[in-house]
CSV table of C-alpha atoms and ligand atoms in Angstrom, one decimal:
chain,number,residue,atom,x,y,z
Z,1,SER,CA,0.0,0.0,0.0
Z,2,ARG,CA,1.0,3.7,-0.3
Z,3,MET,CA,1.5,3.9,3.4
Z,4,GLU,CA,3.7,0.8,3.5
Z,5,GLU,CA,5.9,2.4,0.7
Z,6,THR,CA,6.2,5.6,2.7
Z,7,VAL,CA,7.2,3.7,5.9
Z,8,LYS,CA,9.8,1.6,3.9
Z,9,LYS,CA,11.2,4.8,2.3
Z,10,THR,CA,11.4,6.6,5.8
Z,11,ILE,CA,13.2,3.7,7.3
Z,12,ASP,CA,15.6,3.4,4.4
Z,13,GLU,CA,16.4,7.1,4.1
Z,14,ASN,CA,17.0,7.8,7.8
Z,15,PRO,CA,19.8,6.2,9.9
Z,16,VAL,CA,17.6,6.1,13.1
Z,17,VAL,CA,13.8,6.2,13.2
Z,18,VAL,CA,11.5,5.9,16.2
Z,19,TYR,CA,7.8,5.6,15.9
Z,20,SER,CA,6.5,6.9,19.3
Z,21,LYS,CA,3.6,8.3,21.3
Z,22,THR,CA,4.2,11.7,23.0
Z,23,TRP,CA,2.7,10.7,26.4
Z,24,CYS,CA,4.3,7.2,26.6
Z,25,SER,CA,7.1,6.8,29.1
Z,26,TYR,CA,8.7,3.8,27.3
Z,27,SER,CA,8.9,6.0,24.1
Z,28,MET,CA,10.4,8.9,26.2
Z,29,GLU,CA,13.0,6.5,27.6
Z,30,VAL,CA,14.2,5.4,24.2
Z,31,LYS,CA,14.3,8.9,22.9
Z,32,ALA,CA,16.3,10.0,26.0
Z,33,LEU,CA,18.7,7.1,25.4
Z,34,PHE,CA,19.5,8.2,21.9
Z,35,LYS,CA,19.9,11.8,23.1
Z,36,ARG,CA,22.4,10.7,25.7
Z,37,LEU,CA,24.3,8.9,22.9
Z,38,GLY,CA,24.4,12.1,20.8
Z,39,VAL,CA,22.1,10.6,18.2
Z,40,GLU,CA,19.1,12.6,16.7
Z,41,PRO,CA,16.6,10.0,15.5
Z,42,LEU,CA,13.8,10.8,13.2
Z,43,VAL,CA,10.8,10.7,15.6
Z,44,ILE,CA,7.3,10.1,14.3
Z,45,GLU,CA,4.6,10.7,17.0
Z,46,LEU,CA,1.7,8.4,16.1
Z,47,ASP,CA,-0.7,10.3,18.4
Z,48,GLU,CA,-0.1,13.5,16.5
Z,49,LEU,CA,-1.2,12.2,13.1
Z,50,GLY,CA,-5.0,11.9,13.7
Z,51,PRO,CA,-6.6,8.9,12.0
Z,52,GLN,CA,-3.3,8.1,10.2
Z,53,GLY,CA,-1.7,7.2,13.6
Z,54,PRO,CA,-3.6,3.9,14.2
Z,55,GLN,CA,-3.3,3.1,10.4
Z,56,LEU,CA,0.5,3.6,10.6
Z,57,GLN,CA,0.6,1.3,13.7
Z,58,LYS,CA,-1.1,-1.4,11.7
Z,59,VAL,CA,1.3,-1.0,8.8
Z,60,LEU,CA,4.2,-1.3,11.2
Z,61,GLU,CA,2.7,-4.4,12.6
Z,62,ARG,CA,2.4,-5.9,9.1
Z,63,LEU,CA,6.0,-5.0,8.2
Z,64,THR,CA,7.7,-5.9,11.6
Z,65,GLY,CA,5.2,-8.0,13.6
Z,66,GLN,CA,5.3,-5.3,16.2
Z,67,PHE,CA,2.2,-3.2,16.9
Z,68,THR,CA,3.5,-1.5,20.1
Z,69,VAL,CA,5.4,1.8,20.6
Z,70,PRO,CA,8.2,2.7,20.6
Z,71,ASN,CA,9.2,1.0,17.3
Z,72,VAL,CA,12.8,1.5,16.6
Z,73,PHE,CA,14.8,1.1,13.3
Z,74,ILE,CA,18.5,1.6,12.8
Z,75,GLY,CA,20.2,1.5,9.4
Z,76,GLY,CA,17.0,0.3,7.8
Z,77,LYS,CA,16.8,-2.7,10.2
Z,78,HIS,CA,14.0,-3.3,12.6
Z,79,ILE,CA,15.4,-3.3,16.2
Z,80,GLY,CA,12.2,-3.6,18.3
Z,81,GLY,CA,10.9,-1.7,21.3
Z,82,CYS,CA,12.3,0.0,24.4
Z,83,THR,CA,13.5,-3.1,26.2
Z,84,ASP,CA,15.1,-4.5,23.0
Z,85,THR,CA,17.0,-1.2,22.4
Z,86,VAL,CA,18.1,-0.9,26.1
Z,87,LYS,CA,19.3,-4.6,26.1
Z,88,LEU,CA,21.4,-4.0,23.0
Z,89,HIS,CA,22.9,-0.9,24.7
Z,90,HIS,CA,23.8,-2.9,27.8
Z,91,LYS,CA,25.6,-5.5,25.6
Z,92,GLY,CA,27.6,-2.7,23.9
Z,93,GLU,CA,26.0,-3.5,20.5
Z,94,LEU,CA,23.8,-0.4,20.1
Z,95,THR,CA,26.7,2.0,19.6
Z,96,VAL,CA,28.2,-0.3,17.0
Z,97,LEU,CA,24.9,-0.4,15.1
Z,98,LEU,CA,24.6,3.4,15.4
Z,99,SER,CA,28.1,4.2,14.1
Z,100,GLU,CA,27.5,1.8,11.1
Z,101,ALA,CA,24.2,3.5,10.4
Z,102,VAL,CA,25.1,7.1,11.1
Z,103,GLY,CA,28.7,6.8,10.0
Z,104,GLY,CA,27.2,5.8,6.6
V,1,SER,CA,-18.2,16.3,43.1
V,2,ARG,CA,-19.7,12.9,43.1
V,3,MET,CA,-16.8,11.4,41.3
V,4,GLU,CA,-14.4,12.9,43.8
V,5,GLU,CA,-16.4,11.3,46.6
V,6,THR,CA,-16.3,8.0,44.8
V,7,VAL,CA,-12.5,8.2,44.4
V,8,LYS,CA,-11.9,9.1,48.0
V,9,LYS,CA,-14.2,6.3,49.2
V,10,THR,CA,-12.3,3.8,46.9
V,11,ILE,CA,-8.9,4.9,48.2
V,12,ASP,CA,-10.1,4.8,51.8
V,13,GLU,CA,-11.7,1.3,51.6
V,14,ASN,CA,-9.0,-0.6,49.7
V,15,PRO,CA,-5.5,-1.1,51.1
V,16,VAL,CA,-3.8,-0.8,47.7
V,17,VAL,CA,-5.3,1.0,44.7
V,18,VAL,CA,-3.8,1.4,41.2
V,19,TYR,CA,-5.4,3.7,38.5
V,20,SER,CA,-3.9,2.3,35.3
V,21,LYS,CA,-4.2,1.9,31.5
V,22,THR,CA,-4.3,-1.6,30.1
V,23,TRP,CA,-1.8,-1.0,27.3
V,24,CYS,CA,0.7,1.1,29.3
V,25,SER,CA,4.0,-0.6,30.2
V,26,TYR,CA,4.6,1.6,33.2
V,27,SER,CA,1.2,0.5,34.6
V,28,MET,CA,2.0,-3.1,33.8
V,29,GLU,CA,5.3,-2.8,35.7
V,30,VAL,CA,3.7,-1.5,38.8
V,31,LYS,CA,1.0,-4.2,38.7
V,32,ALA,CA,3.7,-6.9,38.2
V,33,LEU,CA,5.7,-5.5,41.2
V,34,PHE,CA,2.6,-5.9,43.5
V,35,LYS,CA,2.0,-9.3,42.1
V,36,ARG,CA,5.6,-10.4,42.9
V,37,LEU,CA,5.1,-9.0,46.5
V,38,GLY,CA,2.0,-11.2,46.8
V,39,VAL,CA,-0.3,-8.1,47.0
V,40,GLU,CA,-3.6,-7.9,45.0
V,41,PRO,CA,-4.3,-4.2,44.5
V,42,LEU,CA,-7.7,-2.9,43.3
V,43,VAL,CA,-6.9,-2.0,39.7
V,44,ILE,CA,-9.0,0.5,37.9
V,45,GLU,CA,-8.3,0.6,34.1
V,46,LEU,CA,-9.1,4.2,33.0
V,47,ASP,CA,-9.2,3.2,29.3
V,48,GLU,CA,-12.0,0.7,30.0
V,49,LEU,CA,-14.4,3.3,31.4
V,50,GLY,CA,-15.4,5.1,28.3
V,51,PRO,CA,-15.8,8.9,28.7
V,52,GLN,CA,-15.5,8.5,32.5
V,53,GLY,CA,-11.8,7.6,32.1
V,54,PRO,CA,-10.5,11.0,31.2
V,55,GLN,CA,-12.9,12.6,33.8
V,56,LEU,CA,-11.5,10.3,36.5
V,57,GLN,CA,-7.9,11.3,35.5
V,58,LYS,CA,-8.8,14.9,36.0
V,59,VAL,CA,-10.3,14.2,39.4
V,60,LEU,CA,-7.1,12.3,40.4
V,61,GLU,CA,-5.1,15.3,39.2
V,62,ARG,CA,-7.3,17.6,41.4
V,63,LEU,CA,-6.9,15.3,44.4
V,64,THR,CA,-3.2,14.4,44.1
V,65,GLY,CA,-1.6,16.8,41.6
V,66,GLN,CA,-0.8,13.8,39.4
V,67,PHE,CA,-2.6,13.4,36.1
V,68,THR,CA,-0.5,10.5,34.8
V,69,VAL,CA,-0.9,6.7,35.1
V,70,PRO,CA,-0.1,4.5,37.0
V,71,ASN,CA,-1.5,6.4,40.0
V,72,VAL,CA,-0.8,4.4,43.2
V,73,PHE,CA,-2.4,4.6,46.7
V,74,ILE,CA,-1.5,2.5,49.7
V,75,GLY,CA,-3.4,2.7,53.0
V,76,GLY,CA,-5.4,5.7,51.8
V,77,LYS,CA,-2.2,7.6,51.0
V,78,HIS,CA,-1.1,8.9,47.6
V,79,ILE,CA,2.2,7.2,46.7
V,80,GLY,CA,2.7,8.5,43.1
V,81,GLY,CA,3.6,6.7,39.8
V,82,CYS,CA,5.7,3.8,38.7
V,83,THR,CA,9.1,5.3,39.4
V,84,ASP,CA,8.0,6.5,42.9
V,85,THR,CA,6.7,3.0,43.8
V,86,VAL,CA,9.8,1.3,42.5
V,87,LYS,CA,12.1,3.7,44.4
V,88,LEU,CA,10.2,3.0,47.6
V,89,HIS,CA,10.7,-0.7,47.0
V,90,HIS,CA,14.4,-0.3,46.5
V,91,LYS,CA,14.7,1.6,49.8
V,92,GLY,CA,12.8,-1.3,51.5
V,93,GLU,CA,10.0,1.0,52.5
V,94,LEU,CA,7.3,-0.4,50.2
V,95,THR,CA,6.8,-3.7,52.1
V,96,VAL,CA,6.5,-1.7,55.3
V,97,LEU,CA,3.8,0.5,53.9
V,98,LEU,CA,2.1,-2.6,52.5
V,99,SER,CA,2.1,-4.6,55.7
V,100,GLU,CA,0.7,-1.6,57.6
V,101,ALA,CA,-2.1,-1.1,55.0
V,102,VAL,CA,-2.9,-4.7,54.3
V,103,GLY,CA,-2.2,-5.9,57.8
V,104,GLY,CA,-5.0,-3.5,58.9
Q,1,GSH,N1,8.5,-4.4,25.6
Q,1,GSH,C1,8.0,-3.4,24.8
Q,1,GSH,C2,6.6,-3.0,25.3
Q,1,GSH,C3,5.9,-2.1,24.3
Q,1,GSH,C4,4.5,-1.8,24.7
Q,1,GSH,O1,3.8,-2.6,25.3
Q,1,GSH,N2,4.1,-0.5,24.4
Q,1,GSH,C5,2.8,0.0,24.8
Q,1,GSH,C6,2.9,1.4,25.3
Q,1,GSH,S1,4.0,1.5,26.6
Q,1,GSH,C7,1.9,0.0,23.5
Q,1,GSH,O2,2.3,0.2,22.4
Q,1,GSH,N3,0.6,-0.3,23.7
Q,1,GSH,C8,-0.4,-0.3,22.7
Q,1,GSH,C9,-0.6,1.1,22.2
Q,1,GSH,O3,-0.3,2.0,22.9
Q,1,GSH,O4,-1.1,1.2,21.1
Q,1,GSH,C10,9.0,-2.3,24.6
Q,1,GSH,O5,9.9,-2.3,25.4
Q,1,GSH,O6,8.8,-1.4,23.8
Q,2,GSH,N1,7.3,9.0,36.2
Q,2,GSH,C1,5.9,8.7,36.0
Q,2,GSH,C2,5.6,8.8,34.6
Q,2,GSH,C3,4.1,8.7,34.3
Q,2,GSH,C4,3.7,9.0,32.9
Q,2,GSH,O1,4.2,9.9,32.3
Q,2,GSH,N2,2.7,8.2,32.5
Q,2,GSH,C5,2.2,8.4,31.1
Q,2,GSH,C6,1.9,7.0,30.5
Q,2,GSH,S1,3.4,6.0,30.6
Q,2,GSH,C7,0.9,9.1,31.2
Q,2,GSH,O2,0.1,9.0,32.1
Q,2,GSH,N3,0.7,9.9,30.1
Q,2,GSH,C8,-0.6,10.7,30.0
Q,2,GSH,C9,-1.7,9.8,29.7
Q,2,GSH,O3,-1.5,8.6,29.3
Q,2,GSH,O4,-2.9,10.2,29.9
Q,2,GSH,C10,5.7,7.3,36.6
Q,2,GSH,O5,6.7,6.6,36.9
Q,2,GSH,O6,4.5,6.8,36.8
Q,3,FES,S1,2.0,4.3,27.7
Q,3,FES,FE1,2.9,4.0,29.6
Q,3,FES,S2,4.9,3.3,29.3
Q,3,FES,FE2,4.0,3.6,27.3
């Protein structure tokens, strides 16, 4: 669908993408982690898109199997949610992924 | 207001009360913590109450200064949110409050 193409394009063209909800603490945590690492992800707040928000969430579910927020992509790859991203960071793997994606 | 009276009554009559949202991970975390401690709070899911949900959130804000979920009460006292409850637990104070409230 058109929306699926838009999401794929967004994920491919931006090194770090976070689909989020403004009032969700898990989304805030992931955004704060990237900020601490000096990375500025492209953040898409699903609750600020009106009816397109829930539609986008369904598209993300079709593409990744994950309906929930935050939904994180690095270097075009689906990473997962907040707990997945934090786990990668604790293993020292997040900065590696980020430098590959952002370093280009 | 009537709703304020209902909330005050609920908080006074139940040793542990959590105002929550079903799909919120912070609310899930606080509910899971109580479960691990063998406590069964009265859980009120604000997103299952229709239009009363947001009204209740406003009443909780008027009574406690806190609009966000989870909103936790123990022994009739306002505790705060997820981070507040977890902090009390780490300090060893949560189980003391719980045994006073639940012990009766
Ligand atoms: N373990 C996941 C949990 C994700 C999750 O359950 N997110 C909630 C909000 S905190 C969600 O998306 N619920 C459904 C929704 O809000 O549409 C993570 O760390 O990201
Ligand atoms: N530090 C607070 C954060 C609470 C918070 O921001 N909660 C969010 C959901 S995770 C909220 O209630 N947002 C507004 C809303 O959902 O109505 C806590 O630990 O409980
Ligand atoms: S909505 Fe509460 S942690 Fe996401």
